[in-house]
JSON list of C-alpha atoms in Angstrom, two decimals:
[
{"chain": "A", "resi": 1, "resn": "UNK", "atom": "CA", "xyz": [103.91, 111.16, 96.29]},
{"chain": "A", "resi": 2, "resn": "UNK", "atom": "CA", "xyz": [104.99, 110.85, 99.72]},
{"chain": "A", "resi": 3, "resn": "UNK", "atom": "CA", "xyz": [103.79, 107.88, 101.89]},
{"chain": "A", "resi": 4, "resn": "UNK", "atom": "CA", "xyz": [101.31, 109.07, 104.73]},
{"chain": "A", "resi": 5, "resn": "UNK", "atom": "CA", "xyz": [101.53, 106.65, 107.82]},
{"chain": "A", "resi": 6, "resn": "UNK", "atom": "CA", "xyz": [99.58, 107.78, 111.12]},
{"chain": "A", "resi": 7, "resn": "UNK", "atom": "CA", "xyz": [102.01, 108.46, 113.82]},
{"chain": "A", "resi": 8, "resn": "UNK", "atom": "CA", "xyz": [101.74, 108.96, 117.69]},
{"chain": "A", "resi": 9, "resn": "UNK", "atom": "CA", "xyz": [102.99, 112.09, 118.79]},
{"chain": "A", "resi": 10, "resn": "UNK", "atom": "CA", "xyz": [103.16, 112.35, 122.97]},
{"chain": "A", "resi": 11, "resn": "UNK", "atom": "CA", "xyz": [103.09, 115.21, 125.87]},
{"chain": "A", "resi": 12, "resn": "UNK", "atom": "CA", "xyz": [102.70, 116.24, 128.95]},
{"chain": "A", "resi": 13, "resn": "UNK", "atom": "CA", "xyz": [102.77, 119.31, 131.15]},
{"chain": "A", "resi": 14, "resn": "UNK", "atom": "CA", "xyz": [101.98, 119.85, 134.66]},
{"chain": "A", "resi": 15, "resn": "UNK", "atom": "CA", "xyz": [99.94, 122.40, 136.28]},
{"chain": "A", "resi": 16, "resn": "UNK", "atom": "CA", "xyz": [100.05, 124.24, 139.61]},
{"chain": "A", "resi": 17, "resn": "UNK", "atom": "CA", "xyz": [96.24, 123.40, 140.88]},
{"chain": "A", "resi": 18, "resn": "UNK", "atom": "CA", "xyz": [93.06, 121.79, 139.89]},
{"chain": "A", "resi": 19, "resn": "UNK", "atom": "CA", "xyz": [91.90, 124.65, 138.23]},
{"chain": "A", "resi": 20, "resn": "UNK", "atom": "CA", "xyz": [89.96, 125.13, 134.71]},
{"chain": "A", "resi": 21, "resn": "UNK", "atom": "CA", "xyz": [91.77, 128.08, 133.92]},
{"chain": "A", "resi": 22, "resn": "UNK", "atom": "CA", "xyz": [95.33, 125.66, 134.47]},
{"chain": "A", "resi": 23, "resn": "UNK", "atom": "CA", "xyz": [94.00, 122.98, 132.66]},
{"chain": "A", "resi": 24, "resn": "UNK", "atom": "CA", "xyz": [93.10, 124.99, 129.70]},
{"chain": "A", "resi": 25, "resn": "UNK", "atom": "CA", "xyz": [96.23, 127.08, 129.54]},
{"chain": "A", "resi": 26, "resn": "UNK", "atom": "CA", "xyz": [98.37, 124.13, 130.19]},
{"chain": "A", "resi": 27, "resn": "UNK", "atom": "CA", "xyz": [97.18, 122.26, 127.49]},
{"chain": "A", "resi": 28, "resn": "UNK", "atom": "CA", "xyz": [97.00, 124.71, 124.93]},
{"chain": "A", "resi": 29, "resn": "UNK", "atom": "CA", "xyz": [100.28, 125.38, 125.41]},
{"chain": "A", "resi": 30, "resn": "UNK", "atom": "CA", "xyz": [101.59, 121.94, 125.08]},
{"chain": "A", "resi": 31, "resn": "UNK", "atom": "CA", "xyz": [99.66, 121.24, 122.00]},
{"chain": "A", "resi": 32, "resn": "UNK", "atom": "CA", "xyz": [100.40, 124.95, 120.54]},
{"chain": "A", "resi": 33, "resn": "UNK", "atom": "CA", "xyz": [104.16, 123.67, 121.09]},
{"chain": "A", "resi": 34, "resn": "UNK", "atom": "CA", "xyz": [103.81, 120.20, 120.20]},
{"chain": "A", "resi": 35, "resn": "UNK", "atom": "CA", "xyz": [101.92, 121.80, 116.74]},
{"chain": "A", "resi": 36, "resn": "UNK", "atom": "CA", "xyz": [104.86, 124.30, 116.21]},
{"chain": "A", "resi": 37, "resn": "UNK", "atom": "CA", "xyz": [107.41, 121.76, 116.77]},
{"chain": "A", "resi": 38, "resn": "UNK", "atom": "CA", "xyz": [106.90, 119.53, 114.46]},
{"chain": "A", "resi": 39, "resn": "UNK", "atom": "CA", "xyz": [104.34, 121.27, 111.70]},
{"chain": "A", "resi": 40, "resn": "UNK", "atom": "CA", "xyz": [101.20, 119.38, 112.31]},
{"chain": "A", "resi": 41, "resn": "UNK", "atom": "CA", "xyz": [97.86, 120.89, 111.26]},
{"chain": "A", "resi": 42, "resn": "UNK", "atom": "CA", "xyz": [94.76, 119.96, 112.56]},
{"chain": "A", "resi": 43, "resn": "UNK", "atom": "CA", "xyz": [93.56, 118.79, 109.93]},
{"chain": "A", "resi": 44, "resn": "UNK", "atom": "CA", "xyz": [95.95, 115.91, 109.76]},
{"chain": "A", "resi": 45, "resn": "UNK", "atom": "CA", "xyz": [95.14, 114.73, 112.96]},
{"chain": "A", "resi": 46, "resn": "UNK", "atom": "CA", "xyz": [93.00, 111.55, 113.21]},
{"chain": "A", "resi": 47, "resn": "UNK", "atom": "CA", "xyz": [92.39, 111.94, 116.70]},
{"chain": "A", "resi": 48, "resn": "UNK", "atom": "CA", "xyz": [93.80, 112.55, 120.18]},
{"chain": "A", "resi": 49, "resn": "UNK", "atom": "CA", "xyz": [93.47, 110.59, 123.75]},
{"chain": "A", "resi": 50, "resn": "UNK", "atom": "CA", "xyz": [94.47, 113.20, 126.62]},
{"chain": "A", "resi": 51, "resn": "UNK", "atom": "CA", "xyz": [94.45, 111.60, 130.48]},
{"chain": "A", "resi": 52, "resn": "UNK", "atom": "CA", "xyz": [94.84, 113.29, 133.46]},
{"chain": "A", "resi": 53, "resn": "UNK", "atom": "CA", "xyz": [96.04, 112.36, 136.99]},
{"chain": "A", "resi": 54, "resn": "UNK", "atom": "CA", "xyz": [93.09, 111.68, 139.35]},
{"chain": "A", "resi": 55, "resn": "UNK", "atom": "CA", "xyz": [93.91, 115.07, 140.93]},
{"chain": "A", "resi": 56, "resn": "UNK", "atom": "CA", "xyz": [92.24, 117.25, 137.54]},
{"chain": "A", "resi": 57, "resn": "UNK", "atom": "CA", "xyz": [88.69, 117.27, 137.59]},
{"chain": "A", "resi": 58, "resn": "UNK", "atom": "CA", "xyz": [87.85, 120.92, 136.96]},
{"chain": "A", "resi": 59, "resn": "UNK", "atom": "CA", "xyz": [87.84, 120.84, 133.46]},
{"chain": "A", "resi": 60, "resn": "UNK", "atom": "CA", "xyz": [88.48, 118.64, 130.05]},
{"chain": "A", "resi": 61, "resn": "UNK", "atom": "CA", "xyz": [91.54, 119.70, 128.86]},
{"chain": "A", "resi": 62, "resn": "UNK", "atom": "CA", "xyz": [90.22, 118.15, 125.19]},
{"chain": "A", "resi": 63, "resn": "UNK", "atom": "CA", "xyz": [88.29, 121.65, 125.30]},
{"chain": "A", "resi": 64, "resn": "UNK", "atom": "CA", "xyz": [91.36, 123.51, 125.39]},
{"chain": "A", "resi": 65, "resn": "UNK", "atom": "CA", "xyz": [92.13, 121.30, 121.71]},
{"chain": "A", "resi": 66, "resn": "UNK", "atom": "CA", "xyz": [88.39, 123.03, 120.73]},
{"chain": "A", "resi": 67, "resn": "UNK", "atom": "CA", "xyz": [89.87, 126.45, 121.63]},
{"chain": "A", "resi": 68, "resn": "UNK", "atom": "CA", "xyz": [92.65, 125.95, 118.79]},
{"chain": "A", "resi": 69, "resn": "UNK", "atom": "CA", "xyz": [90.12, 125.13, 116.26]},
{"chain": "A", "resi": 70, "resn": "UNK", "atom": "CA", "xyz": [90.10, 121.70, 116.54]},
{"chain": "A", "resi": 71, "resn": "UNK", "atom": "CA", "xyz": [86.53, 120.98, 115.47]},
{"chain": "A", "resi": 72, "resn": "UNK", "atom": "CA", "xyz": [86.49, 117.98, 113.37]},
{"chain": "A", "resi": 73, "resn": "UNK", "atom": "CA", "xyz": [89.26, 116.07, 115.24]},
{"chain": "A", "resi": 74, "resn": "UNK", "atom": "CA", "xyz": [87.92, 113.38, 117.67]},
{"chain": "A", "resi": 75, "resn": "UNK", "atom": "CA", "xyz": [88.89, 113.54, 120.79]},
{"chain": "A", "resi": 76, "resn": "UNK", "atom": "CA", "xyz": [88.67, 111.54, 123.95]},
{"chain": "A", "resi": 77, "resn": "UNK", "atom": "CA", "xyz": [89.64, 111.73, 127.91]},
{"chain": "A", "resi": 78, "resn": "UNK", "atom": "CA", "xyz": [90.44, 109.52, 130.24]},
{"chain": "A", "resi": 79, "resn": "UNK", "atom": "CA", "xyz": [92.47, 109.23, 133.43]},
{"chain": "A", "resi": 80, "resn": "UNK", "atom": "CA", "xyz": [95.76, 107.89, 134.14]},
{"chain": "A", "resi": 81, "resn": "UNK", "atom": "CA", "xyz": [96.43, 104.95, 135.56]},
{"chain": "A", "resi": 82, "resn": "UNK", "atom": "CA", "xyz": [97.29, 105.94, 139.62]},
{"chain": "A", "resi": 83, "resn": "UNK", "atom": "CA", "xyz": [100.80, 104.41, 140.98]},
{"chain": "A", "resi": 84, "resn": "UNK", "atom": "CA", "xyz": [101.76, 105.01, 143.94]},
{"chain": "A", "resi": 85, "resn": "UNK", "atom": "CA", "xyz": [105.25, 107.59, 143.59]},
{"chain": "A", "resi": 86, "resn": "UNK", "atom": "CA", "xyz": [103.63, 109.27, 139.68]},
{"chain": "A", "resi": 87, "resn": "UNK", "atom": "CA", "xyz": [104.00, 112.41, 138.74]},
{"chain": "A", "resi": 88, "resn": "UNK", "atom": "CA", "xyz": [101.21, 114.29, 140.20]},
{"chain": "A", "resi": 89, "resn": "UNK", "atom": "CA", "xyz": [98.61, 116.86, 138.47]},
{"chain": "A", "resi": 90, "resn": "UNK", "atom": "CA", "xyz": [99.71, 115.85, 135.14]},
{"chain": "A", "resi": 91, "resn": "UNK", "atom": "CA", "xyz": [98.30, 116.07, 131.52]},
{"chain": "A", "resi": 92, "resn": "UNK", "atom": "CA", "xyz": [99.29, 114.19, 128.90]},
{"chain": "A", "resi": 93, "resn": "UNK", "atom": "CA", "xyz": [98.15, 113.07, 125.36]},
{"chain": "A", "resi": 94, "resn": "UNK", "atom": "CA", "xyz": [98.62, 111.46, 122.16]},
{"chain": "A", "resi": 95, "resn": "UNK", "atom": "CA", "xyz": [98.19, 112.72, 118.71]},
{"chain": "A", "resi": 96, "resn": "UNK", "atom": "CA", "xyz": [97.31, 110.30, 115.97]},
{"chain": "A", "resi": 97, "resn": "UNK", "atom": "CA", "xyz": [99.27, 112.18, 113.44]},
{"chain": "A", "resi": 98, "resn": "UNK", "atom": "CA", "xyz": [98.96, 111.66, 109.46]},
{"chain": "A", "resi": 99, "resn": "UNK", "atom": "CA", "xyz": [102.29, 112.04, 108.25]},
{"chain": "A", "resi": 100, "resn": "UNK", "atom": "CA", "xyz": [105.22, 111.50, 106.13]},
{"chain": "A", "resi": 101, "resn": "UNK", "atom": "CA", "xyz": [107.91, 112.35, 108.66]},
{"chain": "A", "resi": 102, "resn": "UNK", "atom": "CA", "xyz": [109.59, 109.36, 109.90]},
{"chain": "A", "resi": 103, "resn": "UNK", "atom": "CA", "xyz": [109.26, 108.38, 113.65]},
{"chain": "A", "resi": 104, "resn": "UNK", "atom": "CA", "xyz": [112.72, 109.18, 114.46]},
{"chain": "A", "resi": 105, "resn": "UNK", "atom": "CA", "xyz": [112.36, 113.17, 113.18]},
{"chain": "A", "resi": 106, "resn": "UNK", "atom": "CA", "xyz": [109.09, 113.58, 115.32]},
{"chain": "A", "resi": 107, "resn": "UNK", "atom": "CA", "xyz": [109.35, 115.88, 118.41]},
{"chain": "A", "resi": 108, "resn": "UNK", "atom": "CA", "xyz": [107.59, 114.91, 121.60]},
{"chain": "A", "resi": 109, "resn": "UNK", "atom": "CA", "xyz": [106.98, 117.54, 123.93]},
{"chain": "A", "resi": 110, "resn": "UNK", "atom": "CA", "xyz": [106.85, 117.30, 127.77]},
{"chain": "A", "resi": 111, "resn": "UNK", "atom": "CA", "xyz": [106.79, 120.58, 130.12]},
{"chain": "A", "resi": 112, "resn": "UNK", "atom": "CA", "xyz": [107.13, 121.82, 133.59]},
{"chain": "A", "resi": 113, "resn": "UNK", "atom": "CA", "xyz": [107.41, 118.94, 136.20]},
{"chain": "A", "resi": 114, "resn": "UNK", "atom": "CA", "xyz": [106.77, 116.04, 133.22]},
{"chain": "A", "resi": 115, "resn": "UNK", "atom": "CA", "xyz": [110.10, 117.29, 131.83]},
{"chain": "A", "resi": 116, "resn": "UNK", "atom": "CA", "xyz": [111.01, 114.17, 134.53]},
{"chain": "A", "resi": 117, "resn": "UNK", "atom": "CA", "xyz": [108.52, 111.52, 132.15]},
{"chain": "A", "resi": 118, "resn": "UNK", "atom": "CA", "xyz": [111.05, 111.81, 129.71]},
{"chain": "A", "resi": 119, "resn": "UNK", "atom": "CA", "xyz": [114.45, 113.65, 130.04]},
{"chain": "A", "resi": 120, "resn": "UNK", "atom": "CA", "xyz": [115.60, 111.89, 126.82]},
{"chain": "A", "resi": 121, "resn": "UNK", "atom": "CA", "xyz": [113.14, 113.94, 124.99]},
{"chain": "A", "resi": 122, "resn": "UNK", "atom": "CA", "xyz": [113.31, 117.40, 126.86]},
{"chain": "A", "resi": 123, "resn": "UNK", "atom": "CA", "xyz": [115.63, 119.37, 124.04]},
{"chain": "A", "resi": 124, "resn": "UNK", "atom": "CA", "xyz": [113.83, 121.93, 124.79]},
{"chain": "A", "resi": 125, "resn": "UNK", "atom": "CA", "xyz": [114.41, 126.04, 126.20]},
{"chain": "A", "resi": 126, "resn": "UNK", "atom": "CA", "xyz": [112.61, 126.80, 128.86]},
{"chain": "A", "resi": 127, "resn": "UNK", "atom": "CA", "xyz": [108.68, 127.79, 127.68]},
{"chain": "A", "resi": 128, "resn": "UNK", "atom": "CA", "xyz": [108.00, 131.64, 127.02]},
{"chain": "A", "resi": 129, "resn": "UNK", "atom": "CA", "xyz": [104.37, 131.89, 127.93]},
{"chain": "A", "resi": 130, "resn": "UNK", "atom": "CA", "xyz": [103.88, 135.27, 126.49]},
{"chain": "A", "resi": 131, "resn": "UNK", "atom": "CA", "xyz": [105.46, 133.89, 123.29]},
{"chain": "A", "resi": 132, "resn": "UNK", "atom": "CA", "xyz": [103.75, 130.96, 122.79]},
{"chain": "A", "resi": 133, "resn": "UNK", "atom": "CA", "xyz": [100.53, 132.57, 123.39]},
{"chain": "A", "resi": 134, "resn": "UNK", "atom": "CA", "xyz": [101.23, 135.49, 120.79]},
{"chain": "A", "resi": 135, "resn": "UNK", "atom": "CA", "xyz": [101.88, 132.54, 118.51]},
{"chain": "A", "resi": 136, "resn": "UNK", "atom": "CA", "xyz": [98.93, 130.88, 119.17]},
{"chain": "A", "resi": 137, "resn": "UNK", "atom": "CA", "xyz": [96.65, 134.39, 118.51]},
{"chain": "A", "resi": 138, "resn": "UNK", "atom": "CA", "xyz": [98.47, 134.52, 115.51]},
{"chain": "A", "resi": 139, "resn": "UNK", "atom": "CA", "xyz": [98.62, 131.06, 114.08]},
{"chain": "A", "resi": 140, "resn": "UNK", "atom": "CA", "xyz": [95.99, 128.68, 115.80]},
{"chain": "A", "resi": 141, "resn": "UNK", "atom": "CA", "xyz": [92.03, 129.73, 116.22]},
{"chain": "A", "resi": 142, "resn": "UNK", "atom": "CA", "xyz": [90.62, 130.54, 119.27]}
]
């Protein structure tokens, strides 16, 4: 039987404006992505802490995580610490991820302008909205 451990899985994506539309597409894309990457179903989640920058305030982006289905996972938000010179009108979070995957085989995502966070972990093509949102419709609930 394989050994379960909880891991932390990161990301981040920008958006364009302090929008709720932004926020919510934004982050159910990066989840939907950070989900496909690396296998994770919800229901192996024990929870997730998103922040934003102090410049999102339209919207939660945990309620785009309700969108995919994720009912029973606990979730929390919070904002980012502000330093002068960060990456503005950012989301990020971590997943508390039940798995057997080792911590060097886990893929951390980070999009758009918080490609920058991270460039070590940005193996990534560039994101095919369409596509990832015909995989979401098809895989994820809504």
């Amino acid at each position: 039987m394989p050994n379960l451990v909880c891991r932390g899985v990161r990301g981040a994506i920008t958006v364009e404006e302090n929008s709720k539309s932004q926020i919510l597409l934004a982050t159910r894309q990066m989840l939907a992505l950070m989900m496909r990457q690396n296998s994770i179903q919800a229901t192996d989640l024990a929870s997730a802490i998103f922040t934003v920058t102090k410049d999102l305030d339209a919207e939660f982006p945990a309620v785009a995580a309700r969108q995919l289905g994720w009912i029973d996972v606990p979730l929390m938000c919070g904002y980012e610490i502000s330093v002068e010179g960060s990456l503005p009108l950012c989301i990020r979070v971590l997943l508390h991820w039940n798995t057997d995957v080792a911590q060097d085989k886990i893929h951390h995502v980070y999009l758009r302008d918080a490609a920058a966070l991270r460039p070590d972990l940005c193996k990534l093509p560039p994101l095919d909205d369409a596509e990832l949102e015909a995989w979401i419709a098809e895989n994820l609930q809504s």
